[in-house]
Amino acid sequence: MDPAERRELILSAASRAFASRPYEEVSLAEIAEEAQASEALVHKYFANKAGTYAQVLQRAADELAERTRRAADALAVEALADVVGGSHGYRDEFALWGYLGFLDDACLRWVRAGCPAEQRHSLVDAALGCLEGALGDWRA
């Protein structure tokens, strides 16, 4: 088994263990046994119980952040569709998702540049032009 797969097996076993009992009642030996690994191997990947637990929490936080981001994106597309008169099928949905991708990237570039006031109008103009181009006159 490759190291990434082994690490994931150990982390999954640790997640189940920490989810089922209090921290104090979980041992690295039990995590190792469930992952079909040695306790020394668990130490190799995670140093100690606290490090293992921290990785379990980090993975859970990352998953929650990703789900939250996807839900927020879906709500944004839904809200934008309402503003432009609704979505009339997959073509509209793809156009709106693409527009939001453009908007995210353009705004991040502007922020990284320090939000220069002289670029604000150009950003807004480009965003509106992109939306108009994405939806096009085929909606009429």
PDB file of C-alpha atoms in Angstrom:
ATOM      1  CA  MET A   1       0.000   0.000   0.000  1.00  0.00           C
ATOM      2  CA  ASP A   2       1.386   3.397  -0.855  1.00  0.00           C
ATOM      3  CA  PRO A   3       2.099   5.894   1.965  1.00  0.00           C
ATOM      4  CA  ALA A   4      -0.812   8.220   1.079  1.00  0.00           C
ATOM      5  CA  GLU A   5      -3.291   5.334   1.178  1.00  0.00           C
ATOM      6  CA  ARG A   6      -1.851   4.059   4.480  1.00  0.00           C
ATOM      7  CA  ARG A   7      -2.036   7.541   5.988  1.00  0.00           C
ATOM      8  CA  GLU A   8      -5.657   7.874   4.851  1.00  0.00           C
ATOM      9  CA  LEU A   9      -6.548   4.495   6.379  1.00  0.00           C
ATOM     10  CA  ILE A  10      -5.035   5.535   9.698  1.00  0.00           C
ATOM     11  CA  LEU A  11      -6.754   8.916   9.582  1.00  0.00           C
ATOM     12  CA  SER A  12     -10.120   7.295   8.795  1.00  0.00           C
ATOM     13  CA  ALA A  13      -9.712   4.868  11.686  1.00  0.00           C
ATOM     14  CA  ALA A  14      -8.801   7.774  13.980  1.00  0.00           C
ATOM     15  CA  SER A  15     -11.831   9.755  12.793  1.00  0.00           C
ATOM     16  CA  ARG A  16     -14.159   6.884  13.653  1.00  0.00           C
ATOM     17  CA  ALA A  17     -12.510   6.339  17.028  1.00  0.00           C
ATOM     18  CA  PHE A  18     -12.600  10.004  18.063  1.00  0.00           C
ATOM     19  CA  ALA A  19     -16.180  10.338  16.820  1.00  0.00           C
ATOM     20  CA  SER A  20     -17.358   7.416  18.943  1.00  0.00           C
ATOM     21  CA  ARG A  21     -15.626   8.138  22.282  1.00  0.00           C
ATOM     22  CA  PRO A  22     -14.043  10.963  24.245  1.00  0.00           C
ATOM     23  CA  TYR A  23     -10.447  11.865  23.405  1.00  0.00           C
ATOM     24  CA  GLU A  24      -9.128  10.402  26.669  1.00  0.00           C
ATOM     25  CA  GLU A  25     -10.597   6.974  25.881  1.00  0.00           C
ATOM     26  CA  VAL A  26      -8.995   6.626  22.438  1.00  0.00           C
ATOM     27  CA  SER A  27      -5.556   5.058  22.139  1.00  0.00           C
ATOM     28  CA  LEU A  28      -3.106   5.028  19.263  1.00  0.00           C
ATOM     29  CA  ALA A  29      -2.854   1.254  19.662  1.00  0.00           C
ATOM     30  CA  GLU A  30      -6.576   0.901  18.973  1.00  0.00           C
ATOM     31  CA  ILE A  31      -6.358   3.253  15.962  1.00  0.00           C
ATOM     32  CA  ALA A  32      -3.433   1.238  14.630  1.00  0.00           C
ATOM     33  CA  GLU A  33      -5.304  -2.036  15.090  1.00  0.00           C
ATOM     34  CA  GLU A  34      -8.385  -0.769  13.233  1.00  0.00           C
ATOM     35  CA  ALA A  35      -6.182   0.563  10.428  1.00  0.00           C
ATOM     36  CA  GLN A  36      -4.302  -2.758  10.298  1.00  0.00           C
ATOM     37  CA  ALA A  37      -1.051  -0.959  11.011  1.00  0.00           C
ATOM     38  CA  SER A  38       1.473  -0.896  13.813  1.00  0.00           C
ATOM     39  CA  GLU A  39       1.429   1.764  16.497  1.00  0.00           C
ATOM     40  CA  ALA A  40       4.927   2.754  15.334  1.00  0.00           C
ATOM     41  CA  LEU A  41       3.529   3.452  11.867  1.00  0.00           C
ATOM     42  CA  VAL A  42       0.828   5.671  13.351  1.00  0.00           C
ATOM     43  CA  HIS A  43       3.602   7.585  15.167  1.00  0.00           C
ATOM     44  CA  LYS A  44       5.525   7.875  11.893  1.00  0.00           C
ATOM     45  CA  TYR A  45       2.602   9.642  10.204  1.00  0.00           C
ATOM     46  CA  PHE A  46       1.167  11.650  13.097  1.00  0.00           C
ATOM     47  CA  ALA A  47       3.857  11.832  15.836  1.00  0.00           C
ATOM     48  CA  ASN A  48       1.426  11.406  18.745  1.00  0.00           C
ATOM     49  CA  LYS A  49      -2.223  11.228  19.759  1.00  0.00           C
ATOM     50  CA  ALA A  50      -2.622  15.021  19.822  1.00  0.00           C
ATOM     51  CA  GLY A  51      -1.172  15.275  16.315  1.00  0.00           C
ATOM     52  CA  THR A  52      -3.500  12.552  15.099  1.00  0.00           C
ATOM     53  CA  TYR A  53      -6.482  14.304  16.649  1.00  0.00           C
ATOM     54  CA  ALA A  54      -5.404  17.633  15.154  1.00  0.00           C
ATOM     55  CA  GLN A  55      -5.319  16.046  11.696  1.00  0.00           C
ATOM     56  CA  VAL A  56      -8.787  14.537  12.233  1.00  0.00           C
ATOM     57  CA  LEU A  57     -10.101  17.982  13.180  1.00  0.00           C
ATOM     58  CA  GLN A  58      -8.285  19.645  10.263  1.00  0.00           C
ATOM     59  CA  ARG A  59      -9.786  17.187   7.789  1.00  0.00           C
ATOM     60  CA  ALA A  60     -13.270  17.736   9.239  1.00  0.00           C
ATOM     61  CA  ALA A  61     -12.809  21.513   9.083  1.00  0.00           C
ATOM     62  CA  ASP A  62     -11.575  21.307   5.480  1.00  0.00           C
ATOM     63  CA  GLU A  63     -14.570  19.159   4.476  1.00  0.00           C
ATOM     64  CA  LEU A  64     -16.965  21.566   6.185  1.00  0.00           C
ATOM     65  CA  ALA A  65     -15.332  24.557   4.476  1.00  0.00           C
ATOM     66  CA  GLU A  66     -15.618  22.853   1.074  1.00  0.00           C
ATOM     67  CA  ARG A  67     -19.278  21.957   1.625  1.00  0.00           C
ATOM     68  CA  THR A  68     -19.984  25.497   2.799  1.00  0.00           C
ATOM     69  CA  ARG A  69     -18.245  26.928  -0.267  1.00  0.00           C
ATOM     70  CA  ARG A  70     -20.239  24.676  -2.616  1.00  0.00           C
ATOM     71  CA  ALA A  71     -23.507  25.580  -0.879  1.00  0.00           C
ATOM     72  CA  ALA A  72     -22.690  29.301  -1.030  1.00  0.00           C
ATOM     73  CA  ASP A  73     -21.814  29.006  -4.720  1.00  0.00           C
ATOM     74  CA  ALA A  74     -25.084  27.195  -5.434  1.00  0.00           C
ATOM     75  CA  LEU A  75     -27.030  29.879  -3.558  1.00  0.00           C
ATOM     76  CA  ALA A  76     -25.188  32.599  -5.474  1.00  0.00           C
ATOM     77  CA  VAL A  77     -26.068  30.993  -8.809  1.00  0.00           C
ATOM     78  CA  GLU A  78     -29.682  30.607  -7.708  1.00  0.00           C
ATOM     79  CA  ALA A  79     -29.860  34.253  -6.579  1.00  0.00           C
ATOM     80  CA  LEU A  80     -28.193  35.475  -9.766  1.00  0.00           C
ATOM     81  CA  ALA A  81     -30.611  33.424 -11.864  1.00  0.00           C
ATOM     82  CA  ASP A  82     -33.504  35.137 -10.063  1.00  0.00           C
ATOM     83  CA  VAL A  83     -32.013  38.567 -10.811  1.00  0.00           C
ATOM     84  CA  VAL A  84     -31.690  37.855 -14.545  1.00  0.00           C
ATOM     85  CA  GLY A  85     -35.142  36.336 -14.938  1.00  0.00           C
ATOM     86  CA  GLY A  86     -34.622  32.744 -13.910  1.00  0.00           C
ATOM     87  CA  SER A  87     -32.693  29.835 -15.294  1.00  0.00           C
ATOM     88  CA  HIS A  88     -34.043  28.254 -18.456  1.00  0.00           C
ATOM     89  CA  GLY A  89     -32.024  25.071 -18.459  1.00  0.00           C
ATOM     90  CA  TYR A  90     -28.498  23.791 -18.372  1.00  0.00           C
ATOM     91  CA  ARG A  91     -27.166  26.451 -20.770  1.00  0.00           C
ATOM     92  CA  ASP A  92     -28.159  29.200 -18.333  1.00  0.00           C
ATOM     93  CA  GLU A  93     -26.739  27.287 -15.370  1.00  0.00           C
ATOM     94  CA  PHE A  94     -23.402  26.757 -17.113  1.00  0.00           C
ATOM     95  CA  ALA A  95     -23.302  30.432 -18.132  1.00  0.00           C
ATOM     96  CA  LEU A  96     -24.007  31.583 -14.576  1.00  0.00           C
ATOM     97  CA  TRP A  97     -21.460  29.205 -13.027  1.00  0.00           C
ATOM     98  CA  GLY A  98     -18.897  30.397 -15.567  1.00  0.00           C
ATOM     99  CA  TYR A  99     -19.708  34.006 -14.820  1.00  0.00           C
ATOM    100  CA  LEU A 100     -19.214  33.454 -11.081  1.00  0.00           C
ATOM    101  CA  GLY A 101     -15.875  31.777 -11.794  1.00  0.00           C
ATOM    102  CA  PHE A 102     -14.797  34.802 -13.820  1.00  0.00           C
ATOM    103  CA  LEU A 103     -16.040  37.158 -11.118  1.00  0.00           C
ATOM    104  CA  ASP A 104     -14.152  35.278  -8.370  1.00  0.00           C
ATOM    105  CA  ASP A 105     -10.901  35.354 -10.312  1.00  0.00           C
ATOM    106  CA  ALA A 106     -11.221  38.975 -11.457  1.00  0.00           C
ATOM    107  CA  CYS A 107     -12.062  40.206  -7.947  1.00  0.00           C
ATOM    108  CA  LEU A 108      -9.198  38.232  -6.383  1.00  0.00           C
ATOM    109  CA  ARG A 109      -6.774  39.763  -8.861  1.00  0.00           C
ATOM    110  CA  TRP A 110      -8.075  43.223  -8.017  1.00  0.00           C
ATOM    111  CA  VAL A 111      -7.746  42.518  -4.279  1.00  0.00           C
ATOM    112  CA  ARG A 112      -4.194  41.199  -4.733  1.00  0.00           C
ATOM    113  CA  ALA A 113      -3.374  44.432  -6.562  1.00  0.00           C
ATOM    114  CA  GLY A 114      -4.478  46.326  -3.435  1.00  0.00           C
ATOM    115  CA  CYS A 115      -7.989  47.325  -4.612  1.00  0.00           C
ATOM    116  CA  PRO A 116      -6.800  50.324  -6.597  1.00  0.00           C
ATOM    117  CA  ALA A 117      -9.627  52.834  -6.943  1.00  0.00           C
ATOM    118  CA  GLU A 118      -8.655  53.626 -10.545  1.00  0.00           C
ATOM    119  CA  GLN A 119      -9.353  49.981 -11.517  1.00  0.00           C
ATOM    120  CA  ARG A 120     -12.766  49.700  -9.842  1.00  0.00           C
ATOM    121  CA  HIS A 121     -14.792  50.992 -12.797  1.00  0.00           C
ATOM    122  CA  SER A 122     -12.931  48.690 -15.191  1.00  0.00           C
ATOM    123  CA  LEU A 123     -13.644  45.700 -12.954  1.00  0.00           C
ATOM    124  CA  VAL A 124     -17.356  46.518 -12.751  1.00  0.00           C
ATOM    125  CA  ASP A 125     -17.510  47.137 -16.509  1.00  0.00           C
ATOM    126  CA  ALA A 126     -15.759  43.832 -17.245  1.00  0.00           C
ATOM    127  CA  ALA A 127     -18.050  41.963 -14.819  1.00  0.00           C
ATOM    128  CA  LEU A 128     -21.179  43.372 -16.433  1.00  0.00           C
ATOM    129  CA  GLY A 129     -19.805  42.678 -19.903  1.00  0.00           C
ATOM    130  CA  CYS A 130     -18.994  39.118 -18.902  1.00  0.00           C
ATOM    131  CA  LEU A 131     -22.508  38.538 -17.576  1.00  0.00           C
ATOM    132  CA  GLU A 132     -24.031  40.021 -20.707  1.00  0.00           C
ATOM    133  CA  GLY A 133     -21.773  37.841 -22.834  1.00  0.00           C
ATOM    134  CA  ALA A 134     -22.540  34.729 -20.799  1.00  0.00           C
ATOM    135  CA  LEU A 135     -26.285  35.189 -21.079  1.00  0.00           C
ATOM    136  CA  GLY A 136     -26.198  36.663 -24.577  1.00  0.00           C
ATOM    137  CA  ASP A 137     -29.197  37.596 -26.682  1.00  0.00           C
ATOM    138  CA  TRP A 138     -30.175  33.926 -27.094  1.00  0.00           C
ATOM    139  CA  ARG A 139     -32.374  34.281 -23.987  1.00  0.00           C
ATOM    140  CA  ALA A 140     -34.808  36.632 -25.744  1.00  0.00           C
TER     141      ALA A 140
END
